[in-house]
mmCIF file of C-alpha atoms in Angstrom:
data_model
loop_
_atom_site.group_PDB
_atom_site.id
_atom_site.type_symbol
_atom_site.label_atom_id
_atom_site.label_comp_id
_atom_site.label_asym_id
_atom_site.label_seq_id
_atom_site.Cartn_x
_atom_site.Cartn_y
_atom_site.Cartn_z
ATOM 1 C CA MET A 1 -144.817 131.749 -162.802
ATOM 2 C CA PRO A 2 -144.389 130.398 -159.359
ATOM 3 C CA LEU A 3 -140.923 130.711 -157.673
ATOM 4 C CA ARG A 4 -138.890 127.906 -157.165
ATOM 5 C CA ARG A 5 -137.778 126.652 -153.798
ATOM 6 C CA ASP A 6 -134.150 127.105 -152.572
ATOM 7 C CA TYR A 7 -132.216 124.003 -153.834
ATOM 8 C CA TYR A 8 -130.502 123.708 -150.546
ATOM 9 C CA GLU A 9 -133.849 123.952 -148.559
ATOM 10 C CA VAL A 10 -135.245 121.068 -151.441
ATOM 11 C CA LEU A 11 -132.538 118.715 -150.159
ATOM 12 C CA GLY A 12 -132.426 119.896 -146.476
ATOM 13 C CA VAL A 13 -128.517 120.647 -146.632
ATOM 14 C CA PRO A 14 -126.588 123.753 -145.365
ATOM 15 C CA ARG A 15 -125.006 125.700 -148.072
ATOM 16 C CA ASN A 16 -121.730 124.801 -147.138
ATOM 17 C CA ALA A 17 -122.743 120.900 -147.448
ATOM 18 C CA SER A 18 -120.291 118.889 -149.103
ATOM 19 C CA ASN A 19 -120.767 116.945 -152.212
ATOM 20 C CA GLU A 20 -121.102 113.818 -150.108
ATOM 21 C CA GLU A 21 -123.647 115.201 -148.060
ATOM 22 C CA ILE A 22 -125.655 116.348 -151.168
ATOM 23 C CA LYS A 23 -125.455 112.902 -152.681
ATOM 24 C CA ARG A 24 -126.507 111.465 -149.250
ATOM 25 C CA ALA A 25 -129.458 113.574 -148.789
ATOM 26 C CA PHE A 26 -130.528 112.981 -152.528
ATOM 27 C CA ARG A 27 -130.457 109.245 -151.904
ATOM 28 C CA LYS A 28 -132.616 109.347 -148.924
ATOM 29 C CA LEU A 29 -135.259 111.974 -150.433
ATOM 30 C CA ALA A 30 -135.326 110.041 -153.936
ATOM 31 C CA PHE A 31 -136.191 106.935 -152.124
ATOM 32 C CA GLN A 32 -138.979 108.352 -150.199
ATOM 33 C CA TYR A 33 -140.570 110.059 -153.003
ATOM 34 C CA HIS A 34 -139.990 107.965 -156.024
ATOM 35 C CA PRO A 35 -143.430 107.274 -157.592
ATOM 36 C CA ASP A 36 -142.819 103.566 -157.652
ATOM 37 C CA HIS A 37 -142.393 103.639 -153.742
ATOM 38 C CA ASN A 38 -144.811 106.663 -152.868
ATOM 39 C CA LYS A 39 -148.189 106.440 -154.285
ATOM 40 C CA ASN A 40 -149.230 110.053 -152.901
ATOM 41 C CA PRO A 41 -150.481 111.990 -155.932
ATOM 42 C CA GLU A 42 -147.901 114.876 -154.974
ATOM 43 C CA ALA A 43 -144.857 112.461 -154.824
ATOM 44 C CA GLU A 44 -144.016 112.714 -158.447
ATOM 45 C CA ASP A 45 -143.884 116.518 -158.354
ATOM 46 C CA LYS A 46 -141.777 116.399 -155.188
ATOM 47 C CA PHE A 47 -139.550 113.640 -156.863
ATOM 48 C CA LYS A 48 -138.609 115.894 -159.935
ATOM 49 C CA GLU A 49 -138.072 118.829 -157.434
ATOM 50 C CA ILE A 50 -135.554 116.908 -155.602
ATOM 51 C CA ASN A 51 -133.949 115.711 -159.066
ATOM 52 C CA GLU A 52 -133.828 119.294 -160.375
ATOM 53 C CA ALA A 53 -132.039 120.480 -156.981
ATOM 54 C CA TYR A 54 -129.382 117.623 -156.955
ATOM 55 C CA GLN A 55 -128.571 118.231 -160.717
ATOM 56 C CA VAL A 56 -127.586 121.687 -160.023
ATOM 57 C CA LEU A 57 -125.949 121.263 -156.714
ATOM 58 C CA SER A 58 -124.003 118.141 -157.594
ATOM 59 C CA ALA A 59 -122.327 119.668 -160.571
ATOM 60 C CA PRO A 60 -119.638 122.096 -159.370
ATOM 61 C CA GLU A 61 -120.107 124.713 -162.283
ATOM 62 C CA LYS A 62 -123.747 124.821 -161.934
ATOM 63 C CA ARG A 63 -123.606 125.025 -158.231
ATOM 64 C CA SER A 64 -121.192 127.738 -158.361
ATOM 65 C CA ASN A 65 -123.646 129.623 -160.785
ATOM 66 C CA TYR A 66 -126.415 129.093 -158.451
ATOM 67 C CA ASP A 67 -124.687 130.400 -155.549
ATOM 68 C CA ARG A 68 -123.281 133.548 -157.371
ATOM 69 C CA TYR A 69 -126.628 134.399 -159.136
ATOM 70 C CA GLY A 70 -129.302 132.434 -157.382
ATOM 71 C CA ARG A 71 -130.309 130.769 -160.795
ATOM 72 C CA VAL A 72 -128.640 128.462 -163.412
ATOM 73 C CA ASP A 73 -130.032 127.536 -166.837
ATOM 74 C CA THR A 74 -131.980 124.420 -166.669
ATOM 75 C CA GLU A 75 -133.849 124.508 -169.653
ATOM 76 C CA GLU A 76 -132.153 121.335 -171.006
ATOM 77 C CA TRP A 77 -133.891 119.213 -168.399
ATOM 78 C CA ARG A 78 -136.491 121.176 -166.530
ATOM 79 C CA GLY A 79 -139.894 119.628 -166.281
ATOM 80 C CA PHE A 80 -138.290 116.204 -167.297
ATOM 81 C CA PRO A 81 -140.737 116.053 -170.521
ATOM 82 C CA ASN A 82 -139.462 112.579 -171.251
ATOM 83 C CA PHE A 83 -138.420 111.186 -167.983
ATOM 84 C CA ASP A 84 -139.281 107.594 -167.541
ATOM 85 C CA PHE A 85 -139.337 106.764 -163.833
ATOM 86 C CA GLY A 86 -138.741 102.818 -164.576
ATOM 87 C CA GLY A 87 -138.249 100.889 -161.400
ATOM 88 C CA LEU A 88 -136.638 101.772 -158.187
ATOM 89 C CA GLY A 89 -134.248 98.937 -158.644
ATOM 90 C CA ASP A 90 -132.665 100.610 -161.857
ATOM 91 C CA ILE A 91 -132.372 103.924 -160.373
ATOM 92 C CA PHE A 92 -131.040 103.258 -157.053
ATOM 93 C CA GLU A 93 -128.624 100.405 -158.407
ATOM 94 C CA SER A 94 -126.366 103.364 -159.737
ATOM 95 C CA PHE A 95 -126.120 104.647 -156.289
ATOM 96 C CA PHE A 96 -126.151 101.490 -154.129
ATOM 97 C CA GLY A 97 -125.080 98.565 -156.497
ATOM 98 C CA GLU A 98 -127.621 95.596 -155.784
ATOM 99 C CA THR A 99 -130.674 96.535 -154.059
ATOM 100 C CA PRO A 100 -133.811 95.122 -152.467
ATOM 101 C CA PHE A 101 -135.598 96.042 -155.616
ATOM 102 C CA ALA A 102 -133.304 94.046 -158.133
ATOM 103 C CA ARG A 103 -134.791 91.336 -160.183
ATOM 104 C CA THR A 104 -133.652 87.867 -159.397
ATOM 105 C CA ALA A 105 -133.361 84.874 -161.685
ATOM 106 C CA GLN A 106 -136.855 83.001 -162.362
ATOM 107 C CA ARG A 107 -135.366 79.907 -161.379
ATOM 108 C CA THR A 108 -136.594 79.642 -157.668
ATOM 109 C CA PRO A 109 -138.790 76.737 -156.833
ATOM 110 C CA GLN A 110 -142.538 77.680 -157.600
ATOM 111 C CA LYS A 111 -145.556 75.512 -156.387
ATOM 112 C CA GLY A 112 -147.691 74.229 -159.345
ATOM 113 C CA ASP A 113 -151.113 75.328 -160.280
ATOM 114 C CA SER A 114 -154.204 74.138 -158.047
ATOM 115 C CA LEU A 115 -156.822 72.440 -159.906
ATOM 116 C CA ARG A 116 -160.581 72.271 -159.157
ATOM 117 C CA THR A 117 -163.235 69.513 -160.119
ATOM 118 C CA HIS A 118 -166.820 68.490 -159.269
ATOM 119 C CA LEU A 119 -168.583 65.543 -157.919
ATOM 120 C CA THR A 120 -172.107 64.851 -157.419
ATOM 121 C CA LEU A 121 -173.387 62.489 -154.788
ATOM 122 C CA SER A 122 -176.479 60.738 -153.832
ATOM 123 C CA PHE A 123 -178.287 61.551 -150.702
ATOM 124 C CA GLU A 124 -177.142 58.319 -149.216
ATOM 125 C CA GLU A 125 -173.317 58.499 -150.250
ATOM 126 C CA ALA A 126 -173.200 61.837 -148.737
ATOM 127 C CA VAL A 127 -174.728 60.426 -145.389
ATOM 128 C CA PHE A 128 -172.934 57.408 -145.147
ATOM 129 C CA GLY A 129 -169.617 58.034 -147.146
ATOM 130 C CA CYS A 130 -168.350 56.318 -149.989
ATOM 131 C CA GLN A 131 -165.386 56.048 -152.377
ATOM 132 C CA LYS A 132 -165.698 58.162 -155.843
ATOM 133 C CA GLU A 133 -163.588 58.298 -158.866
ATOM 134 C CA VAL A 134 -162.687 61.591 -160.437
ATOM 135 C CA SER A 135 -161.146 62.278 -163.742
ATOM 136 C CA ILE A 136 -158.573 65.239 -164.016
ATOM 137 C CA GLN A 137 -156.337 66.739 -166.432
ATOM 138 C CA ARG A 138 -153.206 68.037 -164.913
ATOM 139 C CA ILE A 139 -149.454 69.190 -165.894
ATOM 140 C CA GLU A 140 -146.796 66.454 -164.800
ATOM 141 C CA ASN A 141 -143.023 66.254 -165.375
ATOM 142 C CA CYS A 142 -142.325 64.593 -168.663
ATOM 143 C CA PRO A 143 -141.753 60.861 -167.614
ATOM 144 C CA SER A 144 -139.243 60.632 -170.644
ATOM 145 C CA CYS A 145 -136.539 63.594 -169.766
ATOM 146 C CA TYR A 146 -137.791 63.625 -165.888
ATOM 147 C CA GLY A 147 -138.801 67.274 -166.455
ATOM 148 C CA ILE A 148 -135.655 68.744 -167.505
ATOM 149 C CA GLY A 149 -136.770 69.151 -171.137
ATOM 150 C CA SER A 150 -133.641 67.708 -172.856
ATOM 151 C CA GLN A 151 -133.545 64.528 -174.484
ATOM 152 C CA ARG A 152 -132.541 61.627 -172.190
ATOM 153 C CA GLY A 153 -128.844 61.361 -171.995
ATOM 154 C CA THR A 154 -128.079 65.115 -172.767
ATOM 155 C CA ASN A 155 -128.398 68.218 -170.598
ATOM 156 C CA PRO A 156 -129.381 71.964 -171.143
ATOM 157 C CA GLN A 157 -126.538 74.116 -172.254
ATOM 158 C CA THR A 158 -125.910 77.377 -170.292
ATOM 159 C CA CYS A 159 -127.476 80.264 -171.950
ATOM 160 C CA PRO A 160 -124.769 82.286 -173.856
ATOM 161 C CA ASP A 161 -126.724 85.695 -173.459
ATOM 162 C CA CYS A 162 -127.027 85.790 -169.626
ATOM 163 C CA ARG A 163 -124.268 83.125 -168.869
ATOM 164 C CA GLY A 164 -126.591 81.087 -166.688
ATOM 165 C CA ILE A 165 -127.909 84.238 -164.642
ATOM 166 C CA GLY A 166 -131.378 84.431 -166.208
ATOM 167 C CA GLN A 167 -130.896 88.248 -166.428
ATOM 168 C CA VAL A 168 -129.646 90.658 -168.760
ATOM 169 C CA ARG A 169 -128.092 94.026 -167.812
ATOM 170 C CA LYS A 170 -128.234 97.103 -170.252
ATOM 171 C CA VAL A 171 -126.456 100.352 -169.550
ATOM 172 C CA GLN A 172 -128.381 103.400 -170.526
ATOM 173 C CA ARG A 173 -127.577 107.261 -170.153
ATOM 174 C CA SER A 174 -130.134 109.744 -168.716
ATOM 175 C CA ILE A 175 -130.386 112.821 -166.968
ATOM 176 C CA PHE A 176 -128.826 111.208 -163.821
ATOM 177 C CA GLY A 177 -125.765 109.748 -165.862
ATOM 178 C CA ARG A 178 -125.170 106.021 -166.417
ATOM 179 C CA PHE A 179 -127.871 103.654 -165.348
ATOM 180 C CA SER A 180 -128.257 99.773 -165.235
ATOM 181 C CA HIS A 181 -131.340 98.260 -166.431
ATOM 182 C CA ILE A 182 -131.896 94.787 -165.580
ATOM 183 C CA SER A 183 -134.443 92.533 -167.125
ATOM 184 C CA ILE A 184 -135.234 88.645 -167.646
ATOM 185 C CA CYS A 185 -133.130 87.328 -170.227
ATOM 186 C CA PRO A 186 -135.548 86.916 -173.453
ATOM 187 C CA ARG A 187 -133.454 83.750 -174.869
ATOM 188 C CA CYS A 188 -133.825 81.535 -171.960
ATOM 189 C CA GLY A 189 -137.057 83.345 -170.354
ATOM 190 C CA GLY A 190 -134.902 83.623 -167.079
ATOM 191 C CA GLY A 191 -134.047 79.887 -166.588
ATOM 192 C CA GLY A 192 -130.436 80.620 -167.268
ATOM 193 C CA THR A 193 -130.200 77.438 -169.612
ATOM 194 C CA ILE A 194 -131.464 76.663 -173.369
ATOM 195 C CA ILE A 195 -132.516 73.349 -174.666
ATOM 196 C CA THR A 196 -130.258 72.501 -177.667
ATOM 197 C CA ASN A 197 -131.517 68.791 -177.898
ATOM 198 C CA PRO A 198 -135.184 68.796 -176.910
ATOM 199 C CA CYS A 199 -137.212 65.740 -175.675
ATOM 200 C CA SER A 200 -139.125 64.074 -178.216
ATOM 201 C CA GLN A 201 -142.057 63.379 -175.901
ATOM 202 C CA CYS A 202 -142.445 67.065 -174.313
ATOM 203 C CA HIS A 203 -140.727 68.778 -177.116
ATOM 204 C CA GLY A 204 -138.145 70.584 -174.631
ATOM 205 C CA LYS A 205 -140.869 71.950 -172.104
ATOM 206 C CA GLY A 206 -140.299 69.433 -169.676
ATOM 207 C CA LYS A 207 -143.888 68.965 -168.905
ATOM 208 C CA ILE A 208 -147.009 67.101 -170.474
ATOM 209 C CA LYS A 209 -150.764 67.188 -169.901
ATOM 210 C CA VAL A 210 -152.150 64.039 -168.741
ATOM 211 C CA LYS A 211 -155.493 62.737 -167.890
ATOM 212 C CA ARG A 212 -155.544 60.887 -164.315
ATOM 213 C CA LYS A 213 -158.287 59.160 -162.492
ATOM 214 C CA LEU A 214 -158.173 59.334 -158.667
ATOM 215 C CA THR A 215 -160.058 57.380 -156.217
ATOM 216 C CA VAL A 216 -161.248 59.728 -153.528
ATOM 217 C CA ASP A 217 -162.618 58.941 -149.967
ATOM 218 C CA ILE A 218 -165.732 60.807 -149.437
ATOM 219 C CA PRO A 219 -166.076 61.035 -145.290
ATOM 220 C CA ALA A 220 -169.464 60.428 -143.941
ATOM 221 C CA GLY A 221 -171.657 63.384 -143.079
ATOM 222 C CA VAL A 222 -170.595 65.783 -146.141
ATOM 223 C CA ASP A 223 -173.472 67.999 -147.298
ATOM 224 C CA ASP A 224 -174.238 70.031 -150.526
ATOM 225 C CA GLY A 225 -171.562 72.517 -151.148
ATOM 226 C CA TYR A 226 -168.844 70.934 -149.077
ATOM 227 C CA GLN A 227 -165.404 71.369 -150.668
ATOM 228 C CA MET A 228 -162.877 68.579 -150.519
ATOM 229 C CA TYR A 229 -159.088 69.585 -150.664
ATOM 230 C CA LEU A 230 -156.355 66.967 -151.602
ATOM 231 C CA ASP A 231 -152.611 67.946 -151.075
ATOM 232 C CA GLY A 232 -150.243 67.786 -153.826
ATOM 233 C CA GLU A 233 -152.757 66.193 -156.543
ATOM 234 C CA GLY A 234 -152.555 69.444 -158.794
ATOM 235 C CA SER A 235 -150.074 70.304 -161.539
ATOM 236 C CA ALA A 236 -146.498 69.755 -161.168
ATOM 237 C CA GLY A 237 -144.295 72.756 -159.737
ATOM 238 C CA LEU A 238 -141.578 74.713 -161.589
ATOM 239 C CA TYR A 239 -138.040 74.164 -160.817
ATOM 240 C CA GLY A 240 -138.357 71.648 -158.134
ATOM 241 C CA GLY A 241 -141.365 73.501 -156.710
ATOM 242 C CA THR A 242 -143.992 71.130 -155.083
ATOM 243 C CA PRO A 243 -147.142 70.079 -157.122
ATOM 244 C CA GLY A 244 -150.515 72.365 -156.529
ATOM 245 C CA ASP A 245 -153.346 70.984 -154.775
ATOM 246 C CA LEU A 246 -156.700 69.553 -156.028
ATOM 247 C CA TYR A 247 -160.168 71.067 -154.771
ATOM 248 C CA ILE A 248 -163.198 68.946 -155.090
ATOM 249 C CA ASP A 249 -166.739 70.769 -154.877
ATOM 250 C CA LEU A 250 -169.568 68.408 -153.958
ATOM 251 C CA SER A 251 -173.175 68.760 -154.695
ATOM 252 C CA VAL A 252 -175.742 66.335 -153.327
ATOM 253 C CA ARG A 253 -178.717 65.373 -155.054
ATOM 254 C CA PRO A 254 -182.197 65.628 -153.203
ATOM 255 C CA HIS A 255 -183.993 62.735 -151.744
ATOM 256 C CA HIS A 256 -187.596 61.807 -152.533
ATOM 257 C CA LEU A 257 -188.522 61.339 -148.849
ATOM 258 C CA PHE A 258 -185.860 62.972 -146.615
ATOM 259 C CA ARG A 259 -184.564 66.457 -146.209
ATOM 260 C CA ARG A 260 -181.355 67.434 -144.244
ATOM 261 C CA ASP A 261 -181.241 70.068 -141.362
ATOM 262 C CA GLY A 262 -177.580 69.915 -140.641
ATOM 263 C CA ILE A 263 -176.914 66.621 -138.965
ATOM 264 C CA ASP A 264 -181.015 66.105 -138.567
ATOM 265 C CA ILE A 265 -183.340 64.162 -141.131
ATOM 266 C CA LEU A 266 -186.789 65.674 -141.596
ATOM 267 C CA TYR A 267 -189.469 63.391 -142.615
ATOM 268 C CA GLU A 268 -193.232 64.014 -143.223
ATOM 269 C CA LEU A 269 -195.446 61.375 -142.282
ATOM 270 C CA PRO A 270 -198.998 61.377 -143.888
ATOM 271 C CA ILE A 271 -201.934 59.988 -141.630
ATOM 272 C CA ASN A 272 -205.559 60.037 -141.982
ATOM 273 C CA PHE A 273 -208.263 61.319 -139.627
ATOM 274 C CA ALA A 274 -208.781 58.175 -137.782
ATOM 275 C CA GLN A 275 -205.167 57.490 -137.051
ATOM 276 C CA ALA A 276 -204.904 60.996 -135.623
ATOM 277 C CA VAL A 277 -207.799 60.532 -133.400
ATOM 278 C CA LEU A 278 -207.768 57.113 -132.481
ATOM 279 C CA GLY A 279 -204.002 56.465 -132.569
ATOM 280 C CA ASP A 280 -201.974 53.902 -134.589
ATOM 281 C CA GLU A 281 -198.637 52.108 -134.768
ATOM 282 C CA VAL A 282 -197.307 52.680 -138.360
ATOM 283 C CA GLU A 283 -194.076 51.627 -140.246
ATOM 284 C CA ILE A 284 -191.642 54.393 -141.476
ATOM 285 C CA PRO A 285 -188.660 54.577 -143.567
ATOM 286 C CA THR A 286 -185.116 55.478 -142.130
ATOM 287 C CA LEU A 287 -181.826 55.955 -143.174
ATOM 288 C CA ASP A 288 -181.187 52.457 -141.820
ATOM 289 C CA GLY A 289 -184.289 50.774 -143.034
ATOM 290 C CA LYS A 290 -187.762 50.395 -141.570
ATOM 291 C CA ALA A 291 -188.869 51.266 -138.126
ATOM 292 C CA ASN A 292 -191.998 51.580 -136.160
ATOM 293 C CA LEU A 293 -193.528 54.495 -134.793
ATOM 294 C CA LYS A 294 -196.354 54.865 -132.299
ATOM 295 C CA ILE A 295 -199.062 57.477 -133.097
ATOM 296 C CA PRO A 296 -200.874 58.320 -129.808
ATOM 297 C CA PRO A 297 -204.554 59.259 -129.722
ATOM 298 C CA SER A 298 -205.466 62.844 -130.253
ATOM 299 C CA THR A 299 -202.283 63.509 -132.354
ATOM 300 C CA GLN A 300 -202.646 67.107 -134.042
ATOM 301 C CA ASN A 301 -201.505 67.981 -137.518
ATOM 302 C CA GLY A 302 -198.083 69.069 -137.291
ATOM 303 C CA LYS A 303 -196.870 67.265 -134.470
ATOM 304 C CA VAL A 304 -193.196 66.255 -134.436
ATOM 305 C CA PHE A 305 -191.784 62.918 -133.199
ATOM 306 C CA ARG A 306 -188.014 62.656 -132.636
ATOM 307 C CA LEU A 307 -186.187 59.392 -133.222
ATOM 308 C CA LYS A 308 -182.632 59.627 -131.570
ATOM 309 C CA GLU A 309 -179.724 59.167 -133.548
ATOM 310 C CA GLU A 310 -181.499 58.265 -136.541
ATOM 311 C CA GLY A 311 -180.022 61.095 -138.560
ATOM 312 C CA VAL A 312 -176.758 61.918 -140.254
ATOM 313 C CA PRO A 313 -173.156 61.279 -138.565
ATOM 314 C CA GLN A 314 -171.392 64.469 -137.573
ATOM 315 C CA LEU A 315 -168.518 65.210 -140.306
ATOM 316 C CA ASN A 316 -165.294 64.576 -138.534
ATOM 317 C CA GLY A 317 -167.073 64.196 -135.143
ATOM 318 C CA SER A 318 -168.562 61.353 -132.911
ATOM 319 C CA ARG A 319 -172.173 62.563 -132.937
ATOM 320 C CA LYS A 320 -175.028 61.421 -134.779
ATOM 321 C CA GLY A 321 -178.124 63.562 -135.749
ATOM 322 C CA ASP A 322 -181.874 62.597 -134.915
ATOM 323 C CA MET A 323 -184.666 61.885 -137.374
ATOM 324 C CA LEU A 324 -187.579 64.416 -137.008
ATOM 325 C CA VAL A 325 -190.987 62.828 -138.118
ATOM 326 C CA LYS A 326 -193.653 65.646 -138.843
ATOM 327 C CA VAL A 327 -197.299 64.247 -138.862
ATOM 328 C CA VAL A 328 -199.494 65.641 -141.774
ATOM 329 C CA VAL A 329 -203.175 64.853 -141.339
ATOM 330 C CA ILE A 330 -204.430 64.193 -144.773
ATOM 331 C CA THR A 331 -207.995 65.458 -145.552
ATOM 332 C CA PRO A 332 -209.626 63.165 -148.068
ATOM 333 C CA GLN A 333 -210.691 64.485 -151.371
ATOM 334 C CA HIS A 334 -213.203 62.163 -152.807
ATOM 335 C CA LEU A 335 -215.725 60.040 -150.660
ATOM 336 C CA ASP A 336 -217.832 57.359 -151.525
ATOM 337 C CA GLY A 337 -221.593 57.286 -150.499
ATOM 338 C CA ASN A 338 -220.795 55.160 -147.411
ATOM 339 C CA GLN A 339 -217.840 57.396 -146.182
ATOM 340 C CA ARG A 340 -219.736 60.336 -146.658
ATOM 341 C CA ARG A 341 -222.671 59.052 -144.616
ATOM 342 C CA LEU A 342 -220.422 58.211 -141.528
ATOM 343 C CA PHE A 343 -218.771 61.470 -141.577
ATOM 344 C CA GLU A 344 -222.232 63.211 -141.505
ATOM 345 C CA GLU A 345 -223.271 61.337 -138.646
ATOM 346 C CA LEU A 346 -219.931 61.995 -137.017
ATOM 347 C CA ALA A 347 -220.557 65.626 -137.475
ATOM 348 C CA LYS A 348 -223.793 65.585 -135.968
ATOM 349 C CA ILE A 349 -222.194 64.622 -132.685
ATOM 350 C CA LEU A 350 -218.827 66.135 -132.741
ATOM 351 C CA PRO A 351 -218.606 69.363 -130.814
ATOM 352 C CA GLN A 352 -218.132 72.643 -133.007
ATOM 353 C CA ALA A 353 -214.614 74.049 -132.711
ATOM 354 C CA LYS A 354 -214.764 77.254 -130.911
ATOM 355 C CA LEU A 355 -213.183 80.476 -131.863
ATOM 356 C CA PRO A 356 -210.434 81.853 -129.528
#
C-alpha cells in the first residue's frame, strides 16, 4: 500500500498554519486541480488528495489526532467512491459566493438561426447580373402577440418557482458540507416568466414559421460556387436578439458555346483547311452579340486570338475580361469524288512535312 503524503505538504502550509491559512490554501489548489478546470489526467487524483488533506486539517479533532499519531480514521470518505465533481460553480460557491462559473438566466438576447438556400443561374445571368426570387421558410416573431407569447392585452406572469430569476437553487450535503446547486428553472425554462393566457396564433411560443419570397440582386460576374450573404434575413432572434442571416449558394449552368476561365471567356472556332491556309473573315458569337474575326493566312490549328474586354465583368471591380478564340482546324470525314480528286492533286504538289 503506497505511503500517504504529509497533509501539510499536500496543502503547502506549515504545521502551525491557522484554519484560515488552511482554507485559503485549499481554495487555491482545489481551483487549480479540479477536473472541470484542469484536463490533465492526473488532476483528478491530485484533487482527491487535496480534499482528503483539507478534510483532516480543517476539522480540529481530526487535525489533533493527525498531529499526535500521524494518522486519522478516514475510511468514511477515503477514495471518494460516490463523489460527483459537478461543476466548478457548485463547489466554489460555498466558499466564494457567486463565482464566474455560476449559471445565468437564459434571457440574454440571442441571435436567430442563420438559413441557407440555393439558386441556379444561367451562364448569361451570372455574367451580367440579374434579379432572382428565392423562397425560404424562417421563424418570425408572432404578428399577433409581437413575440411575447401571451394573448394580446395580457402579459406573461413571473414564474413562481424561480421568482423571475430563471434559476433554481438546491442545497445539498456532501463531504465538504452544505453546497448550493444552481440549475435552470424547469418550469419556465430559464425565461423567468410563464404564459398563463397563450396567444391563439402561436400557442404561447411567440414565434411562427412562415414562407417568404425575397428578391435578390445578383451582381455581375458571379461564378459557380459563389456564396451570397444577406444580413438579417434569417430567423428571428430570442429575447430581443437580432435575426440570423441568409446564405445563398449559387450554381451556374454551363453554356453550349462558351467556357469561363476567371473573367475570361473561352470559345473554340472551327474552320476548314482552306480557311486556315488562305485566311478568311468570319462571324463569331460573343456575349454581346455577333462580331467579325479576321483569320490570317497560314493559321495553325490551336492558334488563339484575344478579343479585348469581350469577357466577364470583374466581380465588385472595374475590369472586364477578354474573349479567347481558339482555332480548331476540322478534318473532313466524308469527301465526294470531286473533293477527293482536288486533294489528291494538291497532295502531289505540297511538300512533305519533315520530322524534327
